[in-house]
Short mmCIF file of C-alpha atoms in Angstrom, two decimals:
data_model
loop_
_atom_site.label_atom_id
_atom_site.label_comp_id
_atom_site.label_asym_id
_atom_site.label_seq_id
_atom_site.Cartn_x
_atom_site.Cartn_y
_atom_site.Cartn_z
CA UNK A 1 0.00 0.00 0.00
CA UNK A 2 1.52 3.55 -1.14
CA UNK A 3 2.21 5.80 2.09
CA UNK A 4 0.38 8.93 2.29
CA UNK A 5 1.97 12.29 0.72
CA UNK A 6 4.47 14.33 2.60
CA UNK A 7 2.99 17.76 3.76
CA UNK A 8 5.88 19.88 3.04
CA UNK A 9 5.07 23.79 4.38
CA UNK A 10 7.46 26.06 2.98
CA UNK A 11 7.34 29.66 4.78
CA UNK A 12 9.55 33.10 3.87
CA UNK A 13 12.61 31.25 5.93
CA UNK A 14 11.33 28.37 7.05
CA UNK A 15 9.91 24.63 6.19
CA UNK A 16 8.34 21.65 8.37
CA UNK A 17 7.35 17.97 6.64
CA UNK A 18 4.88 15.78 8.31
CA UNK A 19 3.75 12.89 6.39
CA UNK A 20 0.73 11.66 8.09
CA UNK A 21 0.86 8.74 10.69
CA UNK A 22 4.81 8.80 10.15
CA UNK A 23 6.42 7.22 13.38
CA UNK A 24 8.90 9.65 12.63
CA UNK A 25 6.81 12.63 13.35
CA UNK A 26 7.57 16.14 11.66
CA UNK A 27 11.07 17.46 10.43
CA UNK A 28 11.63 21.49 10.00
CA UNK A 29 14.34 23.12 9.32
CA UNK A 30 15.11 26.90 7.13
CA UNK A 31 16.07 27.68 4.27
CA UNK A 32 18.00 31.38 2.85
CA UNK A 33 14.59 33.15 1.67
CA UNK A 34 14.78 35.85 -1.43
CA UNK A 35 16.26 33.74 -4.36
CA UNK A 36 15.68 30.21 -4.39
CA UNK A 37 18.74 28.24 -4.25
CA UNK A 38 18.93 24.87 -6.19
CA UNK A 39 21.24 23.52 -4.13
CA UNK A 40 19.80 24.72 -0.29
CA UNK A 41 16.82 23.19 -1.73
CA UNK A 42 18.84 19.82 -2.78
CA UNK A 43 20.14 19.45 0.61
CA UNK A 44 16.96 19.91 2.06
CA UNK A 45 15.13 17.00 -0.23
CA UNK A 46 18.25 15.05 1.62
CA UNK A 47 17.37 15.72 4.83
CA UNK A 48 13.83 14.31 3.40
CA UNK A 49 14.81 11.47 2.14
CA UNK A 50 17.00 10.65 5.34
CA UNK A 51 14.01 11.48 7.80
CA UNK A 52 11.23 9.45 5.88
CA UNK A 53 13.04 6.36 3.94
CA UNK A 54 11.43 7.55 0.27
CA UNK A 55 9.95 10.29 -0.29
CA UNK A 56 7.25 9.59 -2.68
CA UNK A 57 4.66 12.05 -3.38
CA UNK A 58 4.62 15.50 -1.84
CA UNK A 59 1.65 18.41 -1.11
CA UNK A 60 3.29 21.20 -1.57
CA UNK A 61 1.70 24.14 1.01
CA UNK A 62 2.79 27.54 0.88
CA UNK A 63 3.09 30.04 3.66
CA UNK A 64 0.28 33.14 2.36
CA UNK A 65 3.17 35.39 2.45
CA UNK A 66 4.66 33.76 -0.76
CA UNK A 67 1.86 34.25 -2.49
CA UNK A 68 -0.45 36.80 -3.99
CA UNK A 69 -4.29 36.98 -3.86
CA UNK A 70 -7.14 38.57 -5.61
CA UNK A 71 -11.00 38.43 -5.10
CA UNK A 72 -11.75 40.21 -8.40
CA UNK A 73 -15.21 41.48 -9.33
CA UNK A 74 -17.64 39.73 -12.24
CA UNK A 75 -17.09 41.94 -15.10
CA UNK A 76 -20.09 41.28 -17.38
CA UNK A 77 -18.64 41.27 -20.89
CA UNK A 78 -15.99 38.63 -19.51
CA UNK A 79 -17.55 35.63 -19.58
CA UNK A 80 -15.35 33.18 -21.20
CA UNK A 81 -12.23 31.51 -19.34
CA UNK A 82 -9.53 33.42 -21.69
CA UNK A 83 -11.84 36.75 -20.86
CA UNK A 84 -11.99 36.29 -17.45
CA UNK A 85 -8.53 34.97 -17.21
CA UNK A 86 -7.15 38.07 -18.97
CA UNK A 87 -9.06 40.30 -16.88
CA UNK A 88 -7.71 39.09 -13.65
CA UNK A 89 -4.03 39.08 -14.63
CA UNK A 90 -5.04 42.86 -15.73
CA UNK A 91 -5.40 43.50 -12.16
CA UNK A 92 -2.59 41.41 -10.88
CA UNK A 93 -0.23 43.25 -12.37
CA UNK A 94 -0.56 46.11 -9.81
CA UNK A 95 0.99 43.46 -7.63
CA UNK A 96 3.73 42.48 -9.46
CA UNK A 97 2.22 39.81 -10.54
CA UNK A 98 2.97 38.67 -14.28
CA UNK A 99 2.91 34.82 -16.43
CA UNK A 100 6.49 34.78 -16.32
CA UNK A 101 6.82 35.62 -12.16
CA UNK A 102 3.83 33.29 -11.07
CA UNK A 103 1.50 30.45 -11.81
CA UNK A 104 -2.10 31.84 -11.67
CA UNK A 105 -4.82 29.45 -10.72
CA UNK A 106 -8.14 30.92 -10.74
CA UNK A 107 -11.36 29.44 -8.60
CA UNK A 108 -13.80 29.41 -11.65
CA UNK A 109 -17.15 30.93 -10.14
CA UNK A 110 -20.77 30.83 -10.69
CA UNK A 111 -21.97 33.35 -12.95
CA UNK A 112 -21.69 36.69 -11.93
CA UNK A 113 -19.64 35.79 -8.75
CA UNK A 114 -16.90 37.52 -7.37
CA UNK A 115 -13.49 35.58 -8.96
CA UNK A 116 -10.92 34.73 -6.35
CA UNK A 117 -7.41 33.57 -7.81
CA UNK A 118 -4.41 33.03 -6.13
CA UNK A 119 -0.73 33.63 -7.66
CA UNK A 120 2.19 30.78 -6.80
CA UNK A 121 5.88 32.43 -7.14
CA UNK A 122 7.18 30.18 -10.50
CA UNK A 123 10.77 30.40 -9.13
CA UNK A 124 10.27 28.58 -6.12
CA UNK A 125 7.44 26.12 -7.28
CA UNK A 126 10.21 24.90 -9.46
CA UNK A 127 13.11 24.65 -7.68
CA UNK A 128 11.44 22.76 -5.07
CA UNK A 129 9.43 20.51 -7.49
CA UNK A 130 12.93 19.71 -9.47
CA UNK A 131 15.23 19.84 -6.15
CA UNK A 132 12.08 16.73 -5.01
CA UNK A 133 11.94 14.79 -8.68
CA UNK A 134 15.66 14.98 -8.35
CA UNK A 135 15.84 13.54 -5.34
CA UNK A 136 13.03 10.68 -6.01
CA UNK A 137 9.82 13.05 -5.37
CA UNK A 138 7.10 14.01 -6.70
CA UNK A 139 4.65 17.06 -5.91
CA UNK A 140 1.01 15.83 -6.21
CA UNK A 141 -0.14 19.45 -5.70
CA UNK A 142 0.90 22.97 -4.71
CA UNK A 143 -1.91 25.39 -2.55
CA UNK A 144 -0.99 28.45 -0.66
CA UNK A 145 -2.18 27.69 3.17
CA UNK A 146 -5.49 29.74 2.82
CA UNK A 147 -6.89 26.96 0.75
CA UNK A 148 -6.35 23.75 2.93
CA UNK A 149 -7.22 26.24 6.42
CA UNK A 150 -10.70 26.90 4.58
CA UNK A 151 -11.10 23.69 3.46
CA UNK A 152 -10.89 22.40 6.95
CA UNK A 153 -12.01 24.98 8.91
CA UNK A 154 -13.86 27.51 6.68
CA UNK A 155 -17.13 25.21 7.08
CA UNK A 156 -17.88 26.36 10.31
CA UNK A 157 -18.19 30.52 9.26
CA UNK A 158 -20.58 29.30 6.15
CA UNK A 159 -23.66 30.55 7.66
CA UNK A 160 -22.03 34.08 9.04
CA UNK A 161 -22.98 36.96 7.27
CA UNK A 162 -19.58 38.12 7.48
CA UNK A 163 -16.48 37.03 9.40
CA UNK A 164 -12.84 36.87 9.96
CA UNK A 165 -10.38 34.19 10.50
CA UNK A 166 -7.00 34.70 11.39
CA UNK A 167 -4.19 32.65 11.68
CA UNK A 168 -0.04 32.23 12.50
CA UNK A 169 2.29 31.39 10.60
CA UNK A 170 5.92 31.06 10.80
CA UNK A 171 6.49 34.18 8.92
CA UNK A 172 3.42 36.63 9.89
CA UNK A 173 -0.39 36.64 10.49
CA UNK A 174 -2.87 35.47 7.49
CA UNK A 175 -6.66 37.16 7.36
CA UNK A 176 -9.61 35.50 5.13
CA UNK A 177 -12.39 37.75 5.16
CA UNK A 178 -15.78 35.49 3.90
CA UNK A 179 -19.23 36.40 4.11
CA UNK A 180 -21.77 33.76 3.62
CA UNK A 181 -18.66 31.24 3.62
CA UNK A 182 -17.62 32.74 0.21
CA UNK A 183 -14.15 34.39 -0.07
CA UNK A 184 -13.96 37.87 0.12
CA UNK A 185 -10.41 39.12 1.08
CA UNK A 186 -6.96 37.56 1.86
CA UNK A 187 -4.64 39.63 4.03
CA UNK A 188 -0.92 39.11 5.01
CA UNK A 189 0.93 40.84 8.33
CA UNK A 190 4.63 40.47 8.60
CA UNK A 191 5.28 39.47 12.09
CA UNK A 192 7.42 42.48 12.81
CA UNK A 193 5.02 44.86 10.74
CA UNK A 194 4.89 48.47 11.93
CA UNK A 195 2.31 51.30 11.45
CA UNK A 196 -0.90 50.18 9.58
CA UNK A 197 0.64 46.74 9.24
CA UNK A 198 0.96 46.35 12.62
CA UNK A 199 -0.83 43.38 14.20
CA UNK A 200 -2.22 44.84 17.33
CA UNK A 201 -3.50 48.07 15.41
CA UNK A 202 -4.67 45.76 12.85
CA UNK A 203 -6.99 43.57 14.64
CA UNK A 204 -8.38 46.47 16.71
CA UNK A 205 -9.20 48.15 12.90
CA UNK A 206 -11.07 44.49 12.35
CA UNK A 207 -13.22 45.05 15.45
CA UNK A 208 -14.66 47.84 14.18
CA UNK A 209 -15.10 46.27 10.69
CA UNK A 210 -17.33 43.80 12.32
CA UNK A 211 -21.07 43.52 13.83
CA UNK A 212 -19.27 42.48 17.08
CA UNK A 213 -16.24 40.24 17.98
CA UNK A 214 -18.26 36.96 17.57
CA UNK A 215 -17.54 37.26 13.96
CA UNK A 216 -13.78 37.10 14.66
CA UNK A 217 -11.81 33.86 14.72
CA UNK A 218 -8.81 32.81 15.71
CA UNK A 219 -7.24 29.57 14.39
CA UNK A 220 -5.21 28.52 17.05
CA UNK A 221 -1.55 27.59 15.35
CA UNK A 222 0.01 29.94 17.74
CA UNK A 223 -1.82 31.93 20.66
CA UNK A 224 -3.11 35.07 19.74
CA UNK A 225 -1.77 38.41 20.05
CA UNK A 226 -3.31 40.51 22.90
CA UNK A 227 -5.46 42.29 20.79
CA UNK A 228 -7.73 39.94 19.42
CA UNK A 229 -11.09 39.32 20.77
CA UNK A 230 -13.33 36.69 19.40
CA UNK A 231 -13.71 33.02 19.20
CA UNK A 232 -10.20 31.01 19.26
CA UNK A 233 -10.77 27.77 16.96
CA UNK A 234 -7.90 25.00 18.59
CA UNK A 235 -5.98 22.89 16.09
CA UNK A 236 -5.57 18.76 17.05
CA UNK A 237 -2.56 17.01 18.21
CA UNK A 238 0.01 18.31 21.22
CA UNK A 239 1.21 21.94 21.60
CA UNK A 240 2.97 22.93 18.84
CA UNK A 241 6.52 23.65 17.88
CA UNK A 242 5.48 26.32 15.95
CA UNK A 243 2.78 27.89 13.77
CA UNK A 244 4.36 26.14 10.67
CA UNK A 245 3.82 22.56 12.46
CA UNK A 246 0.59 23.49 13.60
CA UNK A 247 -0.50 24.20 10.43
CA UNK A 248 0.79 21.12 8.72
CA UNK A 249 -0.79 18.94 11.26
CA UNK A 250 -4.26 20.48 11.16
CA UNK A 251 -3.88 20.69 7.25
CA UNK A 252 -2.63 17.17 6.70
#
């Protein structure tokens, strides 16, 4: 019988690999950030390797700070996939996003729907993906965290009118804004994030934005900052190591 895929969450500077019901448990470790370097990422698929025997196939999840995200309004005369794929790069490119920097995907929508799409950094995507088929790997598939935390956990918000759910991560705090259940707004926070982007200031901003703090949730992959008040969501398994195992344990 095949073993399960490794869970392999890749953050700004760091990355933790949990294959599921692994004796072994989950290896971490960081890597240089910026440029992606083929051969960091080569030793890392060793340190694979070593920790789980064969490697296999791999889920690729990355941290929300790697990636770019876009809830982009129906636009009635695009209606077709090229149309409405051209009009959402259109408005990606005020983020620096372009074909030849990222991987779009794009969460087709009902008719008339808002169009959320999400934008994958192509550098990285590939090294890792080569650095793993190199070294006996394979990635079965590559989602930014937002989409396995929803998954999971965005069931329980479905029949808010609007809400927020916030989460750790190794490298900074992710937001999904949904109303109805339905995707509305992804935000990213550094960790160390001053003025506006500060955390604290930030989360007292989403109080307000709110009918009251039962609409604000905290997924709990790390404890919450002071600031927030609302409902804390716990993760399974033992305390922690840090956000980045959290997550790849409640994702898994």
């Amino acid at each position: 019988m095949p073993s399960p895929p490794i869970h392999l969450y890749v953050a700004s500077t760091t990355w933790v690999a949990l294959r599921p019901g692994d004796a072994g448990g989950a290896i971490a470790g960081e890597h240089g950030g910026g440029e992606p370097d083929a051969a960091e990422w080569a030793r890392i698929v060793q340190t694979l390797s070593t920790h789980f025997k064969a490697i296999g196939t791999v889920r690729l999840v990355l941290s929300a700070r790697l990636c770019r995200f876009l809830v982009a309004p129906w636009v009635s005369d695009c209606f077709t996939g090229a149309s409405i794929r051209a009009s959402v790069m259109a408005m990606f490119a005020g983020h620096e996003v372009s074909d030849t920097s990222h991987h779009v995907e794009i969460d087709w929508p009902a008719y008339g729907q808002p169009v959320p799409a999400v934008a994958y950094p192509r550098a990285l995507v590939e090294t890792v993906r080569n650095a793993l088929q190199t070294g006996g790997g394979r990635v079965q598939s590559t989602v930014a965290s937002v989409v396995p935390v929803l998954r999971r956990y965005g069931g329980t918000l479905a029949s808010t009118a609007s809400a927020l759910l916030a989460y750790a991560e190794d490298d900074g705090i992710t937001g999904i804004t949904l109303e109805r259940g339905r995707l509305v707004q992804v935000e990213t926070l550094s960790a160390q994030g001053h003025g506006l982007a500060d955390a604290t200031l930030w989360l007292s901003r989403k109080r307000f934005a709110f009918a009251d703090d039962n609409a604000l949730h905290w997924l709990g992959s790390a404890a919450p900052p002071d600031a927030f008040a609302g409902t804390l969501l716990p993760v399974q398994g033992d305390a922690p190591a840090s956000a980045g195992h959290a997550l790849v344990a409640a994702c898994a």
